[in-house]
Amino acid sequence: AMADNASELEEELEVVRAIYGEESIKIVNRGSGKDDSEALLSFEIDLRPRVEAGAALVSVCLGVELPRGYPIEARPRVEVERSRGLSDASLASMLAAAGKAGEEHGLQEDGCICQVLAEVSEALDVANDVCECCICLAPCRPSELAVHPPCEHIFHSECLGHWAWLKDREAEAAVAETGDGTASQRDALRRELSEASEKEVSV
């Protein structure tokens, strides 16, 4: 059984590294084998859509835990650690795909990590084609110019440009309003000083 054979588990992990890239996988925890409640292995994997360069609008980092008893007595557990440009519905679709693949391919002598990740990748590809602009809520197509700021949101460049223009106009209006208020206060103070000076001169 694979749960008893660390080399078979490592072989399965090597296949995952070969498919998704060494840099996309980070081992979080390797079980010591002393505690039955402890996971055999926990890792994070960064997934991007399988599209041409520059067309990826979304990404996801999954946390994968292989519980004690994997693969014959337990299925892998998958959760989203972080995501970029994905709606809640898209994330739910990916987790459902992972669960379905675990049900279909799990509890067998051969591990099912590759099948689970393949199903999640398929859902991620679909999500890449339907991710939404956070301003207009219309889909951002890979063929459209999109902006990915550090906040992890996605915007049509046109929508973000228009939003920035509106914010500039608001700022200019606020400065003009403040400037008018300051000028009128200044003028009122000058009038008071002038009136006070006239009263002193007349006394």
PDB file of C-alpha atoms in Angstrom:
ATOM      1  CA  ALA A   1       0.000   0.000   0.000  1.00  0.00           C
ATOM      2  CA  MET A   2       1.220   3.493  -0.802  1.00  0.00           C
ATOM      3  CA  ALA A   3       0.466   4.785   2.687  1.00  0.00           C
ATOM      4  CA  ASP A   4       3.189   2.469   3.949  1.00  0.00           C
ATOM      5  CA  ASN A   5       5.592   3.230   1.145  1.00  0.00           C
ATOM      6  CA  ALA A   6       7.055   6.726   1.161  1.00  0.00           C
ATOM      7  CA  SER A   7       8.935   6.076  -2.087  1.00  0.00           C
ATOM      8  CA  GLU A   8       5.672   5.515  -3.995  1.00  0.00           C
ATOM      9  CA  LEU A   9       4.263   8.718  -2.546  1.00  0.00           C
ATOM     10  CA  GLU A  10       7.438  10.539  -3.576  1.00  0.00           C
ATOM     11  CA  GLU A  11       7.119   9.061  -7.093  1.00  0.00           C
ATOM     12  CA  GLU A  12       3.585  10.442  -7.370  1.00  0.00           C
ATOM     13  CA  LEU A  13       4.824  13.834  -6.192  1.00  0.00           C
ATOM     14  CA  GLU A  14       7.633  13.731  -8.780  1.00  0.00           C
ATOM     15  CA  VAL A  15       5.045  13.181 -11.530  1.00  0.00           C
ATOM     16  CA  VAL A  16       3.153  16.239 -10.266  1.00  0.00           C
ATOM     17  CA  ARG A  17       6.409  18.249 -10.303  1.00  0.00           C
ATOM     18  CA  ALA A  18       7.120  17.084 -13.854  1.00  0.00           C
ATOM     19  CA  ILE A  19       3.673  18.201 -15.033  1.00  0.00           C
ATOM     20  CA  TYR A  20       3.296  21.494 -13.143  1.00  0.00           C
ATOM     21  CA  GLY A  21       6.923  22.502 -12.578  1.00  0.00           C
ATOM     22  CA  GLU A  22       9.253  22.224  -9.621  1.00  0.00           C
ATOM     23  CA  GLU A  23       8.725  25.879  -8.675  1.00  0.00           C
ATOM     24  CA  SER A  24       4.944  25.500  -8.449  1.00  0.00           C
ATOM     25  CA  ILE A  25       5.026  23.063  -5.507  1.00  0.00           C
ATOM     26  CA  LYS A  26       5.897  23.865  -1.904  1.00  0.00           C
ATOM     27  CA  ILE A  27       5.963  21.095   0.700  1.00  0.00           C
ATOM     28  CA  VAL A  28       4.246  22.378   3.843  1.00  0.00           C
ATOM     29  CA  ASN A  29       4.496  19.305   6.072  1.00  0.00           C
ATOM     30  CA  ARG A  30       5.759  15.740   5.868  1.00  0.00           C
ATOM     31  CA  GLY A  31       4.193  13.404   8.383  1.00  0.00           C
ATOM     32  CA  SER A  32       6.501  11.661  10.819  1.00  0.00           C
ATOM     33  CA  GLY A  33       4.461   8.451  10.826  1.00  0.00           C
ATOM     34  CA  LYS A  34       4.159   8.534  14.637  1.00  0.00           C
ATOM     35  CA  ASP A  35       0.700  10.099  14.924  1.00  0.00           C
ATOM     36  CA  ASP A  36      -2.286   8.427  13.242  1.00  0.00           C
ATOM     37  CA  SER A  37      -4.154  11.754  12.965  1.00  0.00           C
ATOM     38  CA  GLU A  38      -1.214  13.400  11.203  1.00  0.00           C
ATOM     39  CA  ALA A  39      -1.249  13.817   7.427  1.00  0.00           C
ATOM     40  CA  LEU A  40       1.289  11.890   5.384  1.00  0.00           C
ATOM     41  CA  LEU A  41       2.039  14.990   3.361  1.00  0.00           C
ATOM     42  CA  SER A  42       0.719  18.531   2.919  1.00  0.00           C
ATOM     43  CA  PHE A  43       1.755  20.730   0.028  1.00  0.00           C
ATOM     44  CA  GLU A  44       0.721  23.853  -1.817  1.00  0.00           C
ATOM     45  CA  ILE A  45       0.598  24.033  -5.579  1.00  0.00           C
ATOM     46  CA  ASP A  46       0.252  27.136  -7.740  1.00  0.00           C
ATOM     47  CA  LEU A  47      -1.894  26.529 -10.817  1.00  0.00           C
ATOM     48  CA  ARG A  48      -2.298  28.770 -13.842  1.00  0.00           C
ATOM     49  CA  PRO A  49      -4.543  28.255 -16.842  1.00  0.00           C
ATOM     50  CA  ARG A  50      -3.078  26.238 -19.693  1.00  0.00           C
ATOM     51  CA  VAL A  51      -3.207  29.050 -22.249  1.00  0.00           C
ATOM     52  CA  GLU A  52      -0.719  30.864 -24.457  1.00  0.00           C
ATOM     53  CA  ALA A  53       1.730  33.237 -22.792  1.00  0.00           C
ATOM     54  CA  GLY A  54       0.122  36.470 -21.644  1.00  0.00           C
ATOM     55  CA  ALA A  55      -3.443  35.124 -21.838  1.00  0.00           C
ATOM     56  CA  ALA A  56      -3.671  33.889 -18.223  1.00  0.00           C
ATOM     57  CA  LEU A  57      -6.055  36.160 -16.319  1.00  0.00           C
ATOM     58  CA  VAL A  58      -6.515  33.991 -13.215  1.00  0.00           C
ATOM     59  CA  SER A  59      -4.530  31.737 -10.900  1.00  0.00           C
ATOM     60  CA  VAL A  60      -5.062  29.665  -7.789  1.00  0.00           C
ATOM     61  CA  CYS A  61      -2.907  28.210  -5.033  1.00  0.00           C
ATOM     62  CA  LEU A  62      -4.310  24.990  -3.621  1.00  0.00           C
ATOM     63  CA  GLY A  63      -3.501  23.375  -0.328  1.00  0.00           C
ATOM     64  CA  VAL A  64      -3.429  19.589  -0.744  1.00  0.00           C
ATOM     65  CA  GLU A  65      -3.337  17.244   2.219  1.00  0.00           C
ATOM     66  CA  LEU A  66      -2.762  13.525   1.855  1.00  0.00           C
ATOM     67  CA  PRO A  67      -4.205  12.019   5.042  1.00  0.00           C
ATOM     68  CA  ARG A  68      -2.939   8.905   6.763  1.00  0.00           C
ATOM     69  CA  GLY A  69      -4.277   5.916   4.818  1.00  0.00           C
ATOM     70  CA  TYR A  70      -3.903   7.610   1.407  1.00  0.00           C
ATOM     71  CA  PRO A  71      -4.482   6.330  -1.261  1.00  0.00           C
ATOM     72  CA  ILE A  72      -6.354   3.118  -0.366  1.00  0.00           C
ATOM     73  CA  GLU A  73      -8.211   4.224   2.768  1.00  0.00           C
ATOM     74  CA  ALA A  74      -8.372   8.010   2.378  1.00  0.00           C
ATOM     75  CA  ARG A  75      -8.775  10.596  -0.361  1.00  0.00           C
ATOM     76  CA  PRO A  76      -6.744  13.779  -0.701  1.00  0.00           C
ATOM     77  CA  ARG A  77      -8.226  16.944   0.808  1.00  0.00           C
ATOM     78  CA  VAL A  78      -8.033  20.094  -1.306  1.00  0.00           C
ATOM     79  CA  GLU A  79      -8.682  23.690  -0.305  1.00  0.00           C
ATOM     80  CA  VAL A  80      -8.032  27.095  -1.841  1.00  0.00           C
ATOM     81  CA  GLU A  81      -5.178  28.928  -0.133  1.00  0.00           C
ATOM     82  CA  ARG A  82      -5.342  32.044  -2.334  1.00  0.00           C
ATOM     83  CA  SER A  83      -6.624  33.014  -5.740  1.00  0.00           C
ATOM     84  CA  ARG A  84      -6.392  35.782  -8.294  1.00  0.00           C
ATOM     85  CA  GLY A  85      -9.212  36.981 -10.509  1.00  0.00           C
ATOM     86  CA  LEU A  86     -11.579  34.143  -9.630  1.00  0.00           C
ATOM     87  CA  SER A  87     -15.193  34.520  -8.594  1.00  0.00           C
ATOM     88  CA  ASP A  88     -16.660  32.533  -5.721  1.00  0.00           C
ATOM     89  CA  ALA A  89     -18.559  30.443  -8.281  1.00  0.00           C
ATOM     90  CA  SER A  90     -15.341  29.602 -10.135  1.00  0.00           C
ATOM     91  CA  LEU A  91     -13.608  28.626  -6.893  1.00  0.00           C
ATOM     92  CA  ALA A  92     -16.573  26.449  -5.922  1.00  0.00           C
ATOM     93  CA  SER A  93     -16.442  24.826  -9.367  1.00  0.00           C
ATOM     94  CA  MET A  94     -12.755  23.995  -8.909  1.00  0.00           C
ATOM     95  CA  LEU A  95     -13.308  22.491  -5.469  1.00  0.00           C
ATOM     96  CA  ALA A  96     -16.259  20.479  -6.813  1.00  0.00           C
ATOM     97  CA  ALA A  97     -14.048  19.199  -9.645  1.00  0.00           C
ATOM     98  CA  ALA A  98     -11.396  18.186  -7.095  1.00  0.00           C
ATOM     99  CA  GLY A  99     -13.997  16.383  -4.992  1.00  0.00           C
ATOM    100  CA  LYS A 100     -15.463  14.594  -7.984  1.00  0.00           C
ATOM    101  CA  ALA A 101     -12.011  13.438  -9.180  1.00  0.00           C
ATOM    102  CA  GLY A 102     -11.220  12.231  -5.663  1.00  0.00           C
ATOM    103  CA  GLU A 103     -14.448  10.231  -5.617  1.00  0.00           C
ATOM    104  CA  GLU A 104     -13.837   8.747  -9.068  1.00  0.00           C
ATOM    105  CA  HIS A 105     -10.123   7.979  -8.767  1.00  0.00           C
ATOM    106  CA  GLY A 106      -9.525   7.738  -5.017  1.00  0.00           C
ATOM    107  CA  LEU A 107      -9.413   4.737  -2.689  1.00  0.00           C
ATOM    108  CA  GLN A 108      -7.342   2.729  -5.156  1.00  0.00           C
ATOM    109  CA  GLU A 109      -3.825   1.385  -4.978  1.00  0.00           C
ATOM    110  CA  ASP A 110      -2.517   4.071  -7.306  1.00  0.00           C
ATOM    111  CA  GLY A 111      -2.689   7.631  -5.999  1.00  0.00           C
ATOM    112  CA  CYS A 112      -5.029  10.173  -7.551  1.00  0.00           C
ATOM    113  CA  ILE A 113      -3.256  13.524  -7.084  1.00  0.00           C
ATOM    114  CA  CYS A 114      -2.599  13.924 -10.819  1.00  0.00           C
ATOM    115  CA  GLN A 115      -6.241  13.226 -11.707  1.00  0.00           C
ATOM    116  CA  VAL A 116      -7.481  15.675  -9.056  1.00  0.00           C
ATOM    117  CA  LEU A 117      -5.129  18.423 -10.245  1.00  0.00           C
ATOM    118  CA  ALA A 118      -6.026  17.756 -13.895  1.00  0.00           C
ATOM    119  CA  GLU A 119      -9.727  18.292 -13.119  1.00  0.00           C
ATOM    120  CA  VAL A 120      -8.978  21.482 -11.170  1.00  0.00           C
ATOM    121  CA  SER A 121      -6.801  22.698 -14.070  1.00  0.00           C
ATOM    122  CA  GLU A 122      -9.676  22.087 -16.483  1.00  0.00           C
ATOM    123  CA  ALA A 123     -12.008  24.157 -14.284  1.00  0.00           C
ATOM    124  CA  LEU A 124      -9.311  26.854 -14.057  1.00  0.00           C
ATOM    125  CA  ASP A 125      -9.064  26.973 -17.868  1.00  0.00           C
ATOM    126  CA  VAL A 126     -12.820  27.524 -18.072  1.00  0.00           C
ATOM    127  CA  ALA A 127     -12.661  30.195 -15.344  1.00  0.00           C
ATOM    128  CA  ASN A 128      -9.936  32.021 -17.265  1.00  0.00           C
ATOM    129  CA  ASP A 129     -12.370  32.475 -20.156  1.00  0.00           C
ATOM    130  CA  VAL A 130     -15.111  33.943 -17.949  1.00  0.00           C
ATOM    131  CA  CYS A 131     -13.356  35.982 -15.230  1.00  0.00           C
ATOM    132  CA  GLU A 132     -15.056  39.302 -14.555  1.00  0.00           C
ATOM    133  CA  CYS A 133     -13.874  42.892 -14.549  1.00  0.00           C
ATOM    134  CA  CYS A 134     -14.367  44.185 -11.004  1.00  0.00           C
ATOM    135  CA  ILE A 135     -15.753  47.474 -12.323  1.00  0.00           C
ATOM    136  CA  CYS A 136     -18.222  46.597 -15.094  1.00  0.00           C
ATOM    137  CA  LEU A 137     -18.671  42.907 -14.100  1.00  0.00           C
ATOM    138  CA  ALA A 138     -18.498  41.869 -17.754  1.00  0.00           C
ATOM    139  CA  PRO A 139     -16.217  38.964 -18.669  1.00  0.00           C
ATOM    140  CA  CYS A 140     -12.555  39.765 -19.345  1.00  0.00           C
ATOM    141  CA  ARG A 141     -11.615  37.787 -22.419  1.00  0.00           C
ATOM    142  CA  PRO A 142      -8.003  36.704 -22.936  1.00  0.00           C
ATOM    143  CA  SER A 143      -7.991  38.732 -26.167  1.00  0.00           C
ATOM    144  CA  GLU A 144      -8.841  41.965 -24.276  1.00  0.00           C
ATOM    145  CA  LEU A 145      -6.293  44.166 -22.554  1.00  0.00           C
ATOM    146  CA  ALA A 146      -6.684  43.508 -18.823  1.00  0.00           C
ATOM    147  CA  VAL A 147      -4.928  44.996 -15.805  1.00  0.00           C
ATOM    148  CA  HIS A 148      -3.753  42.842 -12.860  1.00  0.00           C
ATOM    149  CA  PRO A 149      -2.814  45.187  -9.993  1.00  0.00           C
ATOM    150  CA  PRO A 150      -1.198  43.819  -6.801  1.00  0.00           C
ATOM    151  CA  CYS A 151      -4.615  43.772  -5.096  1.00  0.00           C
ATOM    152  CA  GLU A 152      -5.349  40.559  -7.076  1.00  0.00           C
ATOM    153  CA  HIS A 153      -8.398  42.007  -8.879  1.00  0.00           C
ATOM    154  CA  ILE A 154      -8.816  42.077 -12.646  1.00  0.00           C
ATOM    155  CA  PHE A 155     -10.023  45.060 -14.650  1.00  0.00           C
ATOM    156  CA  HIS A 156     -10.541  45.883 -18.302  1.00  0.00           C
ATOM    157  CA  SER A 157      -7.872  48.515 -18.962  1.00  0.00           C
ATOM    158  CA  GLU A 158     -10.585  50.732 -20.458  1.00  0.00           C
ATOM    159  CA  CYS A 159     -12.749  50.443 -17.312  1.00  0.00           C
ATOM    160  CA  LEU A 160      -9.820  51.150 -15.007  1.00  0.00           C
ATOM    161  CA  GLY A 161      -8.774  54.123 -17.163  1.00  0.00           C
ATOM    162  CA  HIS A 162     -12.296  55.570 -16.995  1.00  0.00           C
ATOM    163  CA  TRP A 163     -12.456  54.989 -13.230  1.00  0.00           C
ATOM    164  CA  ALA A 164      -9.089  56.774 -12.780  1.00  0.00           C
ATOM    165  CA  TRP A 165     -10.354  59.686 -14.913  1.00  0.00           C
ATOM    166  CA  LEU A 166     -13.490  59.951 -12.739  1.00  0.00           C
ATOM    167  CA  LYS A 167     -11.403  59.891  -9.548  1.00  0.00           C
ATOM    168  CA  ASP A 168      -9.153  62.657 -10.959  1.00  0.00           C
ATOM    169  CA  ARG A 169     -12.238  64.793 -11.698  1.00  0.00           C
ATOM    170  CA  GLU A 170     -13.563  64.177  -8.168  1.00  0.00           C
ATOM    171  CA  ALA A 171     -10.206  65.203  -6.681  1.00  0.00           C
ATOM    172  CA  GLU A 172     -10.081  68.355  -8.828  1.00  0.00           C
ATOM    173  CA  ALA A 173     -13.632  69.244  -7.791  1.00  0.00           C
ATOM    174  CA  ALA A 174     -12.782  68.705  -4.114  1.00  0.00           C
ATOM    175  CA  VAL A 175      -9.703  70.943  -4.421  1.00  0.00           C
ATOM    176  CA  ALA A 176     -11.718  73.619  -6.220  1.00  0.00           C
ATOM    177  CA  GLU A 177     -14.450  73.426  -3.567  1.00  0.00           C
ATOM    178  CA  THR A 178     -11.909  73.634  -0.758  1.00  0.00           C
ATOM    179  CA  GLY A 179     -10.107  76.422  -2.576  1.00  0.00           C
ATOM    180  CA  ASP A 180     -13.345  78.433  -2.954  1.00  0.00           C
ATOM    181  CA  GLY A 181     -14.137  77.878   0.698  1.00  0.00           C
ATOM    182  CA  THR A 182     -10.660  79.008   1.735  1.00  0.00           C
ATOM    183  CA  ALA A 183     -10.811  82.053  -0.524  1.00  0.00           C
ATOM    184  CA  SER A 184     -14.200  83.093   0.831  1.00  0.00           C
ATOM    185  CA  GLN A 185     -12.966  82.628   4.410  1.00  0.00           C
ATOM    186  CA  ARG A 186      -9.910  84.729   3.604  1.00  0.00           C
ATOM    187  CA  ASP A 187     -12.074  87.449   2.075  1.00  0.00           C
ATOM    188  CA  ALA A 188     -14.381  87.444   5.098  1.00  0.00           C
ATOM    189  CA  LEU A 189     -11.401  87.823   7.447  1.00  0.00           C
ATOM    190  CA  ARG A 190     -10.066  90.727   5.355  1.00  0.00           C
ATOM    191  CA  ARG A 191     -13.454  92.457   5.552  1.00  0.00           C
ATOM    192  CA  GLU A 192     -13.559  91.990   9.331  1.00  0.00           C
ATOM    193  CA  LEU A 193     -10.033  93.382   9.670  1.00  0.00           C
ATOM    194  CA  SER A 194     -10.888  96.281   7.440  1.00  0.00           C
ATOM    195  CA  GLU A 195     -14.079  97.033   9.417  1.00  0.00           C
ATOM    196  CA  ALA A 196     -12.193  96.760  12.713  1.00  0.00           C
ATOM    197  CA  SER A 197      -9.500  99.129  11.401  1.00  0.00           C
ATOM    198  CA  GLU A 198     -12.155 101.651  10.293  1.00  0.00           C
ATOM    199  CA  LYS A 199     -13.801 101.549  13.751  1.00  0.00           C
ATOM    200  CA  GLU A 200     -10.422 102.211  15.439  1.00  0.00           C
ATOM    201  CA  VAL A 201      -9.686 105.114  13.124  1.00  0.00           C
ATOM    202  CA  SER A 202     -13.120 106.660  13.755  1.00  0.00           C
ATOM    203  CA  VAL A 203     -12.807 106.388  17.538  1.00  0.00           C
TER     204      VAL A 203
END
